[in-house]
Amino acid sequence: MSEYGFQSFPDLHSVRRFANESDYNINSFVMQAHQRSTTRGNAAIRTYMLYYYKEPASFASFLYVNHVLQAEGIKIAIEAHRRAMPYCMGTLYWQVNDCWPAASWSGIDYYGRWKALHYFAKKAFEQVTVSNVIEKGQLNTYVVSDQLKEEKLQLEATLMDLGGKVLWNRKRTSLRKRTAVRYNIALR
């Protein structure tokens, strides 16, 4: 799977290098001029942000939540592709860095600052990763390993209440290499 992505603006430190405080609105002339997707970029960012998160109280908060939105979206895609092995044996998101300061699909902005996406992608591509997804009302936990040698893996899942009391605990052990192992945990 290749060339998929989701946009985010640079962080506030980078935005300050090309915009004044009076421009701190995604619909301002300056912010529009620094938008790589002129047809629907800002609308897509705002639409998905308001679907998954509350409206940020400030422009700085908007930029932060925008980074989290981008990072979570790409992480979900990477994990889904990795869980789908052997049908999907790789994933390449768009893009790593920027050639100018703008809202774009990058994980590293023009000034070399890592966005949340870059940290999330680094973790999502670890050799062994745990991925949780709710499918048909059930929590499925996948252990994905790209290791070439067999290794005994142990997954421990614990459900606790807000006070820290353990309500449920399970351990599973498996011997796998280059595979995705699914553990089902009923949510009801």
JSON list of C-alpha atoms in Angstrom, two decimals:
[
{"chain": "A", "resi": 1, "resn": "MET", "atom": "CA", "xyz": [0.00, 0.00, 0.00]},
{"chain": "A", "resi": 2, "resn": "SER", "atom": "CA", "xyz": [1.54, 3.31, -0.93]},
{"chain": "A", "resi": 3, "resn": "GLU", "atom": "CA", "xyz": [0.99, 7.03, -1.22]},
{"chain": "A", "resi": 4, "resn": "TYR", "atom": "CA", "xyz": [-1.79, 7.62, 1.27]},
{"chain": "A", "resi": 5, "resn": "GLY", "atom": "CA", "xyz": [-1.72, 10.44, 3.77]},
{"chain": "A", "resi": 6, "resn": "PHE", "atom": "CA", "xyz": [-3.52, 13.11, 5.72]},
{"chain": "A", "resi": 7, "resn": "GLN", "atom": "CA", "xyz": [-2.53, 16.74, 6.04]},
{"chain": "A", "resi": 8, "resn": "SER", "atom": "CA", "xyz": [-1.51, 18.80, 9.03]},
{"chain": "A", "resi": 9, "resn": "PHE", "atom": "CA", "xyz": [-0.15, 22.29, 9.47]},
{"chain": "A", "resi": 10, "resn": "PRO", "atom": "CA", "xyz": [3.34, 22.89, 10.85]},
{"chain": "A", "resi": 11, "resn": "ASP", "atom": "CA", "xyz": [3.57, 23.52, 14.62]},
{"chain": "A", "resi": 12, "resn": "LEU", "atom": "CA", "xyz": [3.22, 27.02, 16.05]},
{"chain": "A", "resi": 13, "resn": "HIS", "atom": "CA", "xyz": [7.00, 27.64, 16.18]},
{"chain": "A", "resi": 14, "resn": "SER", "atom": "CA", "xyz": [7.17, 27.05, 12.43]},
{"chain": "A", "resi": 15, "resn": "VAL", "atom": "CA", "xyz": [3.99, 29.00, 11.64]},
{"chain": "A", "resi": 16, "resn": "ARG", "atom": "CA", "xyz": [5.45, 32.02, 13.47]},
{"chain": "A", "resi": 17, "resn": "ARG", "atom": "CA", "xyz": [8.22, 32.13, 10.85]},
{"chain": "A", "resi": 18, "resn": "PHE", "atom": "CA", "xyz": [5.80, 32.90, 8.00]},
{"chain": "A", "resi": 19, "resn": "ALA", "atom": "CA", "xyz": [2.67, 34.31, 9.67]},
{"chain": "A", "resi": 20, "resn": "ASN", "atom": "CA", "xyz": [1.75, 37.09, 12.10]},
{"chain": "A", "resi": 21, "resn": "GLU", "atom": "CA", "xyz": [-0.75, 36.59, 14.92]},
{"chain": "A", "resi": 22, "resn": "SER", "atom": "CA", "xyz": [-3.38, 38.34, 12.80]},
{"chain": "A", "resi": 23, "resn": "ASP", "atom": "CA", "xyz": [-3.02, 35.44, 10.33]},
{"chain": "A", "resi": 24, "resn": "TYR", "atom": "CA", "xyz": [-3.70, 32.70, 12.94]},
{"chain": "A", "resi": 25, "resn": "ASN", "atom": "CA", "xyz": [-6.78, 31.35, 11.20]},
{"chain": "A", "resi": 26, "resn": "ILE", "atom": "CA", "xyz": [-6.73, 28.57, 8.61]},
{"chain": "A", "resi": 27, "resn": "ASN", "atom": "CA", "xyz": [-8.87, 30.72, 6.31]},
{"chain": "A", "resi": 28, "resn": "SER", "atom": "CA", "xyz": [-6.57, 33.76, 6.41]},
{"chain": "A", "resi": 29, "resn": "PHE", "atom": "CA", "xyz": [-4.81, 34.73, 3.18]},
{"chain": "A", "resi": 30, "resn": "VAL", "atom": "CA", "xyz": [-1.38, 33.73, 4.56]},
{"chain": "A", "resi": 31, "resn": "MET", "atom": "CA", "xyz": [-2.53, 30.32, 5.86]},
{"chain": "A", "resi": 32, "resn": "GLN", "atom": "CA", "xyz": [-4.38, 29.61, 2.59]},
{"chain": "A", "resi": 33, "resn": "ALA", "atom": "CA", "xyz": [-1.20, 30.52, 0.68]},
{"chain": "A", "resi": 34, "resn": "HIS", "atom": "CA", "xyz": [0.66, 27.93, 2.79]},
{"chain": "A", "resi": 35, "resn": "GLN", "atom": "CA", "xyz": [-1.82, 25.12, 2.03]},
{"chain": "A", "resi": 36, "resn": "ARG", "atom": "CA", "xyz": [-0.58, 22.45, -0.41]},
{"chain": "A", "resi": 37, "resn": "SER", "atom": "CA", "xyz": [-4.07, 21.13, -1.18]},
{"chain": "A", "resi": 38, "resn": "THR", "atom": "CA", "xyz": [-5.85, 24.22, -2.39]},
{"chain": "A", "resi": 39, "resn": "THR", "atom": "CA", "xyz": [-9.09, 22.47, -3.34]},
{"chain": "A", "resi": 40, "resn": "ARG", "atom": "CA", "xyz": [-10.14, 20.83, -0.06]},
{"chain": "A", "resi": 41, "resn": "GLY", "atom": "CA", "xyz": [-7.22, 20.65, 2.37]},
{"chain": "A", "resi": 42, "resn": "ASN", "atom": "CA", "xyz": [-8.45, 22.97, 5.11]},
{"chain": "A", "resi": 43, "resn": "ALA", "atom": "CA", "xyz": [-12.04, 21.69, 4.85]},
{"chain": "A", "resi": 44, "resn": "ALA", "atom": "CA", "xyz": [-10.90, 18.06, 5.22]},
{"chain": "A", "resi": 45, "resn": "ILE", "atom": "CA", "xyz": [-8.72, 18.87, 8.23]},
{"chain": "A", "resi": 46, "resn": "ARG", "atom": "CA", "xyz": [-11.52, 20.77, 9.95]},
{"chain": "A", "resi": 47, "resn": "THR", "atom": "CA", "xyz": [-14.24, 18.22, 9.11]},
{"chain": "A", "resi": 48, "resn": "TYR", "atom": "CA", "xyz": [-12.34, 15.23, 10.47]},
{"chain": "A", "resi": 49, "resn": "MET", "atom": "CA", "xyz": [-11.05, 17.16, 13.48]},
{"chain": "A", "resi": 50, "resn": "LEU", "atom": "CA", "xyz": [-14.57, 18.12, 14.55]},
{"chain": "A", "resi": 51, "resn": "TYR", "atom": "CA", "xyz": [-15.78, 14.56, 13.97]},
{"chain": "A", "resi": 52, "resn": "TYR", "atom": "CA", "xyz": [-13.21, 13.02, 16.33]},
{"chain": "A", "resi": 53, "resn": "TYR", "atom": "CA", "xyz": [-12.36, 15.87, 18.73]},
{"chain": "A", "resi": 54, "resn": "LYS", "atom": "CA", "xyz": [-13.91, 18.90, 20.37]},
{"chain": "A", "resi": 55, "resn": "GLU", "atom": "CA", "xyz": [-13.32, 22.27, 18.71]},
{"chain": "A", "resi": 56, "resn": "PRO", "atom": "CA", "xyz": [-9.95, 23.60, 19.88]},
{"chain": "A", "resi": 57, "resn": "ALA", "atom": "CA", "xyz": [-10.15, 26.79, 21.96]},
{"chain": "A", "resi": 58, "resn": "SER", "atom": "CA", "xyz": [-7.20, 28.55, 20.30]},
{"chain": "A", "resi": 59, "resn": "PHE", "atom": "CA", "xyz": [-5.14, 28.49, 17.13]},
{"chain": "A", "resi": 60, "resn": "ALA", "atom": "CA", "xyz": [-2.21, 26.89, 19.00]},
{"chain": "A", "resi": 61, "resn": "SER", "atom": "CA", "xyz": [-4.58, 24.16, 20.25]},
{"chain": "A", "resi": 62, "resn": "PHE", "atom": "CA", "xyz": [-5.91, 23.72, 16.72]},
{"chain": "A", "resi": 63, "resn": "LEU", "atom": "CA", "xyz": [-2.39, 23.08, 15.44]},
{"chain": "A", "resi": 64, "resn": "TYR", "atom": "CA", "xyz": [-1.73, 20.54, 18.22]},
{"chain": "A", "resi": 65, "resn": "VAL", "atom": "CA", "xyz": [-5.00, 18.65, 17.71]},
{"chain": "A", "resi": 66, "resn": "ASN", "atom": "CA", "xyz": [-4.37, 18.71, 13.96]},
{"chain": "A", "resi": 67, "resn": "HIS", "atom": "CA", "xyz": [-1.07, 16.90, 14.55]},
{"chain": "A", "resi": 68, "resn": "VAL", "atom": "CA", "xyz": [-2.77, 14.28, 16.74]},
{"chain": "A", "resi": 69, "resn": "LEU", "atom": "CA", "xyz": [-5.49, 13.77, 14.11]},
{"chain": "A", "resi": 70, "resn": "GLN", "atom": "CA", "xyz": [-2.93, 13.24, 11.34]},
{"chain": "A", "resi": 71, "resn": "ALA", "atom": "CA", "xyz": [-0.79, 10.93, 13.49]},
{"chain": "A", "resi": 72, "resn": "GLU", "atom": "CA", "xyz": [-3.72, 8.76, 14.62]},
{"chain": "A", "resi": 73, "resn": "GLY", "atom": "CA", "xyz": [-5.05, 8.44, 11.07]},
{"chain": "A", "resi": 74, "resn": "ILE", "atom": "CA", "xyz": [-1.74, 7.29, 9.62]},
{"chain": "A", "resi": 75, "resn": "LYS", "atom": "CA", "xyz": [-1.08, 4.98, 12.60]},
{"chain": "A", "resi": 76, "resn": "ILE", "atom": "CA", "xyz": [-4.45, 3.30, 12.06]},
{"chain": "A", "resi": 77, "resn": "ALA", "atom": "CA", "xyz": [-3.60, 2.74, 8.39]},
{"chain": "A", "resi": 78, "resn": "ILE", "atom": "CA", "xyz": [-0.10, 1.40, 9.09]},
{"chain": "A", "resi": 79, "resn": "GLU", "atom": "CA", "xyz": [-1.43, -1.01, 11.71]},
{"chain": "A", "resi": 80, "resn": "ALA", "atom": "CA", "xyz": [-4.24, -2.21, 9.40]},
{"chain": "A", "resi": 81, "resn": "HIS", "atom": "CA", "xyz": [-1.77, -2.86, 6.60]},
{"chain": "A", "resi": 82, "resn": "ARG", "atom": "CA", "xyz": [0.61, -4.72, 8.89]},
{"chain": "A", "resi": 83, "resn": "ARG", "atom": "CA", "xyz": [-2.23, -6.82, 10.35]},
{"chain": "A", "resi": 84, "resn": "ALA", "atom": "CA", "xyz": [-3.26, -7.84, 6.82]},
{"chain": "A", "resi": 85, "resn": "MET", "atom": "CA", "xyz": [-0.12, -9.88, 6.12]},
{"chain": "A", "resi": 86, "resn": "PRO", "atom": "CA", "xyz": [0.46, -11.88, 3.93]},
{"chain": "A", "resi": 87, "resn": "TYR", "atom": "CA", "xyz": [-2.00, -10.01, 1.67]},
{"chain": "A", "resi": 88, "resn": "CYS", "atom": "CA", "xyz": [-0.36, -6.66, 2.35]},
{"chain": "A", "resi": 89, "resn": "MET", "atom": "CA", "xyz": [3.37, -6.90, 3.07]},
{"chain": "A", "resi": 90, "resn": "GLY", "atom": "CA", "xyz": [4.25, -3.23, 3.22]},
{"chain": "A", "resi": 91, "resn": "THR", "atom": "CA", "xyz": [2.97, 0.27, 3.68]},
{"chain": "A", "resi": 92, "resn": "LEU", "atom": "CA", "xyz": [4.41, 3.60, 2.60]},
{"chain": "A", "resi": 93, "resn": "TYR", "atom": "CA", "xyz": [2.65, 6.78, 3.72]},
{"chain": "A", "resi": 94, "resn": "TRP", "atom": "CA", "xyz": [3.00, 10.13, 1.99]},
{"chain": "A", "resi": 95, "resn": "GLN", "atom": "CA", "xyz": [5.17, 12.06, 2.92]},
{"chain": "A", "resi": 96, "resn": "VAL", "atom": "CA", "xyz": [8.27, 12.29, 5.11]},
{"chain": "A", "resi": 97, "resn": "ASN", "atom": "CA", "xyz": [9.29, 15.98, 4.85]},
{"chain": "A", "resi": 98, "resn": "ASP", "atom": "CA", "xyz": [8.43, 19.32, 3.25]},
{"chain": "A", "resi": 99, "resn": "CYS", "atom": "CA", "xyz": [10.16, 21.45, 0.63]},
{"chain": "A", "resi": 100, "resn": "TRP", "atom": "CA", "xyz": [8.53, 24.66, 1.94]},
{"chain": "A", "resi": 101, "resn": "PRO", "atom": "CA", "xyz": [6.58, 25.68, 5.09]},
{"chain": "A", "resi": 102, "resn": "ALA", "atom": "CA", "xyz": [2.98, 24.62, 4.50]},
{"chain": "A", "resi": 103, "resn": "ALA", "atom": "CA", "xyz": [0.06, 22.48, 5.55]},
{"chain": "A", "resi": 104, "resn": "SER", "atom": "CA", "xyz": [0.96, 19.19, 3.94]},
{"chain": "A", "resi": 105, "resn": "TRP", "atom": "CA", "xyz": [1.05, 15.44, 4.36]},
{"chain": "A", "resi": 106, "resn": "SER", "atom": "CA", "xyz": [4.53, 15.49, 5.92]},
{"chain": "A", "resi": 107, "resn": "GLY", "atom": "CA", "xyz": [5.72, 14.04, 9.22]},
{"chain": "A", "resi": 108, "resn": "ILE", "atom": "CA", "xyz": [8.63, 16.51, 9.41]},
{"chain": "A", "resi": 109, "resn": "ASP", "atom": "CA", "xyz": [8.00, 20.16, 8.62]},
{"chain": "A", "resi": 110, "resn": "TYR", "atom": "CA", "xyz": [10.16, 22.42, 6.43]},
{"chain": "A", "resi": 111, "resn": "TYR", "atom": "CA", "xyz": [12.23, 23.55, 9.43]},
{"chain": "A", "resi": 112, "resn": "GLY", "atom": "CA", "xyz": [13.03, 19.95, 10.48]},
{"chain": "A", "resi": 113, "resn": "ARG", "atom": "CA", "xyz": [10.55, 19.79, 13.36]},
{"chain": "A", "resi": 114, "resn": "TRP", "atom": "CA", "xyz": [8.96, 16.40, 13.86]},
{"chain": "A", "resi": 115, "resn": "LYS", "atom": "CA", "xyz": [5.18, 16.38, 13.83]},
{"chain": "A", "resi": 116, "resn": "ALA", "atom": "CA", "xyz": [3.29, 13.83, 15.95]},
{"chain": "A", "resi": 117, "resn": "LEU", "atom": "CA", "xyz": [2.97, 11.69, 12.80]},
{"chain": "A", "resi": 118, "resn": "HIS", "atom": "CA", "xyz": [6.70, 11.00, 12.70]},
{"chain": "A", "resi": 119, "resn": "TYR", "atom": "CA", "xyz": [6.71, 9.74, 16.31]},
{"chain": "A", "resi": 120, "resn": "PHE", "atom": "CA", "xyz": [3.59, 7.61, 15.74]},
{"chain": "A", "resi": 121, "resn": "ALA", "atom": "CA", "xyz": [4.98, 6.12, 12.50]},
{"chain": "A", "resi": 122, "resn": "LYS", "atom": "CA", "xyz": [8.26, 5.25, 14.20]},
{"chain": "A", "resi": 123, "resn": "LYS", "atom": "CA", "xyz": [6.34, 3.29, 16.84]},
{"chain": "A", "resi": 124, "resn": "ALA", "atom": "CA", "xyz": [3.91, 1.70, 14.35]},
{"chain": "A", "resi": 125, "resn": "PHE", "atom": "CA", "xyz": [6.85, 0.31, 12.34]},
{"chain": "A", "resi": 126, "resn": "GLU", "atom": "CA", "xyz": [8.61, -1.40, 15.27]},
{"chain": "A", "resi": 127, "resn": "GLN", "atom": "CA", "xyz": [9.54, -5.03, 14.53]},
{"chain": "A", "resi": 128, "resn": "VAL", "atom": "CA", "xyz": [6.99, -6.31, 17.02]},
{"chain": "A", "resi": 129, "resn": "THR", "atom": "CA", "xyz": [3.90, -4.24, 17.71]},
{"chain": "A", "resi": 130, "resn": "VAL", "atom": "CA", "xyz": [0.54, -4.65, 19.40]},
{"chain": "A", "resi": 131, "resn": "SER", "atom": "CA", "xyz": [-2.50, -3.28, 17.60]},
{"chain": "A", "resi": 132, "resn": "ASN", "atom": "CA", "xyz": [-6.00, -3.04, 19.08]},
{"chain": "A", "resi": 133, "resn": "VAL", "atom": "CA", "xyz": [-9.11, -2.63, 16.94]},
{"chain": "A", "resi": 134, "resn": "ILE", "atom": "CA", "xyz": [-12.82, -3.01, 17.64]},
{"chain": "A", "resi": 135, "resn": "GLU", "atom": "CA", "xyz": [-14.43, -5.25, 15.03]},
{"chain": "A", "resi": 136, "resn": "LYS", "atom": "CA", "xyz": [-18.09, -6.28, 15.18]},
{"chain": "A", "resi": 137, "resn": "GLY", "atom": "CA", "xyz": [-18.43, -5.19, 18.81]},
{"chain": "A", "resi": 138, "resn": "GLN", "atom": "CA", "xyz": [-15.38, -7.12, 19.91]},
{"chain": "A", "resi": 139, "resn": "LEU", "atom": "CA", "xyz": [-11.90, -5.94, 20.87]},
{"chain": "A", "resi": 140, "resn": "ASN", "atom": "CA", "xyz": [-9.35, -7.74, 18.75]},
{"chain": "A", "resi": 141, "resn": "THR", "atom": "CA", "xyz": [-5.72, -7.45, 19.76]},
{"chain": "A", "resi": 142, "resn": "TYR", "atom": "CA", "xyz": [-3.14, -8.27, 17.12]},
{"chain": "A", "resi": 143, "resn": "VAL", "atom": "CA", "xyz": [0.50, -8.99, 17.79]},
{"chain": "A", "resi": 144, "resn": "VAL", "atom": "CA", "xyz": [2.39, -8.27, 14.57]},
{"chain": "A", "resi": 145, "resn": "SER", "atom": "CA", "xyz": [5.96, -9.48, 14.20]},
{"chain": "A", "resi": 146, "resn": "ASP", "atom": "CA", "xyz": [8.35, -8.87, 11.31]},
{"chain": "A", "resi": 147, "resn": "GLN", "atom": "CA", "xyz": [11.14, -10.81, 12.99]},
{"chain": "A", "resi": 148, "resn": "LEU", "atom": "CA", "xyz": [12.72, -13.49, 10.86]},
{"chain": "A", "resi": 149, "resn": "LYS", "atom": "CA", "xyz": [13.38, -15.81, 13.79]},
{"chain": "A", "resi": 150, "resn": "GLU", "atom": "CA", "xyz": [10.80, -17.55, 15.91]},
{"chain": "A", "resi": 151, "resn": "GLU", "atom": "CA", "xyz": [10.30, -16.03, 19.30]},
{"chain": "A", "resi": 152, "resn": "LYS", "atom": "CA", "xyz": [7.99, -16.87, 22.15]},
{"chain": "A", "resi": 153, "resn": "LEU", "atom": "CA", "xyz": [5.72, -13.87, 22.68]},
{"chain": "A", "resi": 154, "resn": "GLN", "atom": "CA", "xyz": [3.45, -13.26, 25.64]},
{"chain": "A", "resi": 155, "resn": "LEU", "atom": "CA", "xyz": [0.55, -10.84, 25.53]},
{"chain": "A", "resi": 156, "resn": "GLU", "atom": "CA", "xyz": [-1.04, -9.74, 28.79]},
{"chain": "A", "resi": 157, "resn": "ALA", "atom": "CA", "xyz": [-4.31, -7.79, 28.65]},
{"chain": "A", "resi": 158, "resn": "THR", "atom": "CA", "xyz": [-5.71, -6.17, 31.76]},
{"chain": "A", "resi": 159, "resn": "LEU", "atom": "CA", "xyz": [-8.99, -4.29, 32.20]},
{"chain": "A", "resi": 160, "resn": "MET", "atom": "CA", "xyz": [-9.10, -1.92, 35.16]},
{"chain": "A", "resi": 161, "resn": "ASP", "atom": "CA", "xyz": [-11.67, 0.51, 36.51]},
{"chain": "A", "resi": 162, "resn": "LEU", "atom": "CA", "xyz": [-10.78, 4.18, 36.98]},
{"chain": "A", "resi": 163, "resn": "GLY", "atom": "CA", "xyz": [-9.65, 3.45, 40.53]},
{"chain": "A", "resi": 164, "resn": "GLY", "atom": "CA", "xyz": [-7.06, 0.91, 39.35]},
{"chain": "A", "resi": 165, "resn": "LYS", "atom": "CA", "xyz": [-9.00, -2.20, 40.45]},
{"chain": "A", "resi": 166, "resn": "VAL", "atom": "CA", "xyz": [-8.32, -5.12, 38.08]},
{"chain": "A", "resi": 167, "resn": "LEU", "atom": "CA", "xyz": [-11.62, -6.32, 36.60]},
{"chain": "A", "resi": 168, "resn": "TRP", "atom": "CA", "xyz": [-10.22, -8.80, 34.10]},
{"chain": "A", "resi": 169, "resn": "ASN", "atom": "CA", "xyz": [-6.82, -10.20, 33.12]},
{"chain": "A", "resi": 170, "resn": "ARG", "atom": "CA", "xyz": [-5.72, -12.67, 30.44]},
{"chain": "A", "resi": 171, "resn": "LYS", "atom": "CA", "xyz": [-2.33, -13.91, 29.23]},
{"chain": "A", "resi": 172, "resn": "ARG", "atom": "CA", "xyz": [-1.65, -15.58, 25.90]},
{"chain": "A", "resi": 173, "resn": "THR", "atom": "CA", "xyz": [1.58, -17.07, 24.64]},
{"chain": "A", "resi": 174, "resn": "SER", "atom": "CA", "xyz": [2.49, -17.96, 21.07]},
{"chain": "A", "resi": 175, "resn": "LEU", "atom": "CA", "xyz": [5.49, -18.90, 18.96]},
{"chain": "A", "resi": 176, "resn": "ARG", "atom": "CA", "xyz": [5.53, -16.88, 15.74]},
{"chain": "A", "resi": 177, "resn": "LYS", "atom": "CA", "xyz": [7.66, -15.19, 13.11]},
{"chain": "A", "resi": 178, "resn": "ARG", "atom": "CA", "xyz": [6.55, -12.79, 10.36]},
{"chain": "A", "resi": 179, "resn": "THR", "atom": "CA", "xyz": [2.91, -13.08, 11.24]},
{"chain": "A", "resi": 180, "resn": "ALA", "atom": "CA", "xyz": [-0.07, -11.33, 12.79]},
{"chain": "A", "resi": 181, "resn": "VAL", "atom": "CA", "xyz": [-1.69, -13.21, 15.65]},
{"chain": "A", "resi": 182, "resn": "ARG", "atom": "CA", "xyz": [-5.22, -12.20, 16.69]},
{"chain": "A", "resi": 183, "resn": "TYR", "atom": "CA", "xyz": [-6.60, -12.45, 20.21]},
{"chain": "A", "resi": 184, "resn": "ASN", "atom": "CA", "xyz": [-10.32, -11.85, 20.66]},
{"chain": "A", "resi": 185, "resn": "ILE", "atom": "CA", "xyz": [-11.67, -10.27, 23.81]},
{"chain": "A", "resi": 186, "resn": "ALA", "atom": "CA", "xyz": [-15.46, -9.85, 24.07]},
{"chain": "A", "resi": 187, "resn": "LEU", "atom": "CA", "xyz": [-16.49, -6.32, 25.09]},
{"chain": "A", "resi": 188, "resn": "ARG", "atom": "CA", "xyz": [-19.85, -7.30, 26.51]}
]
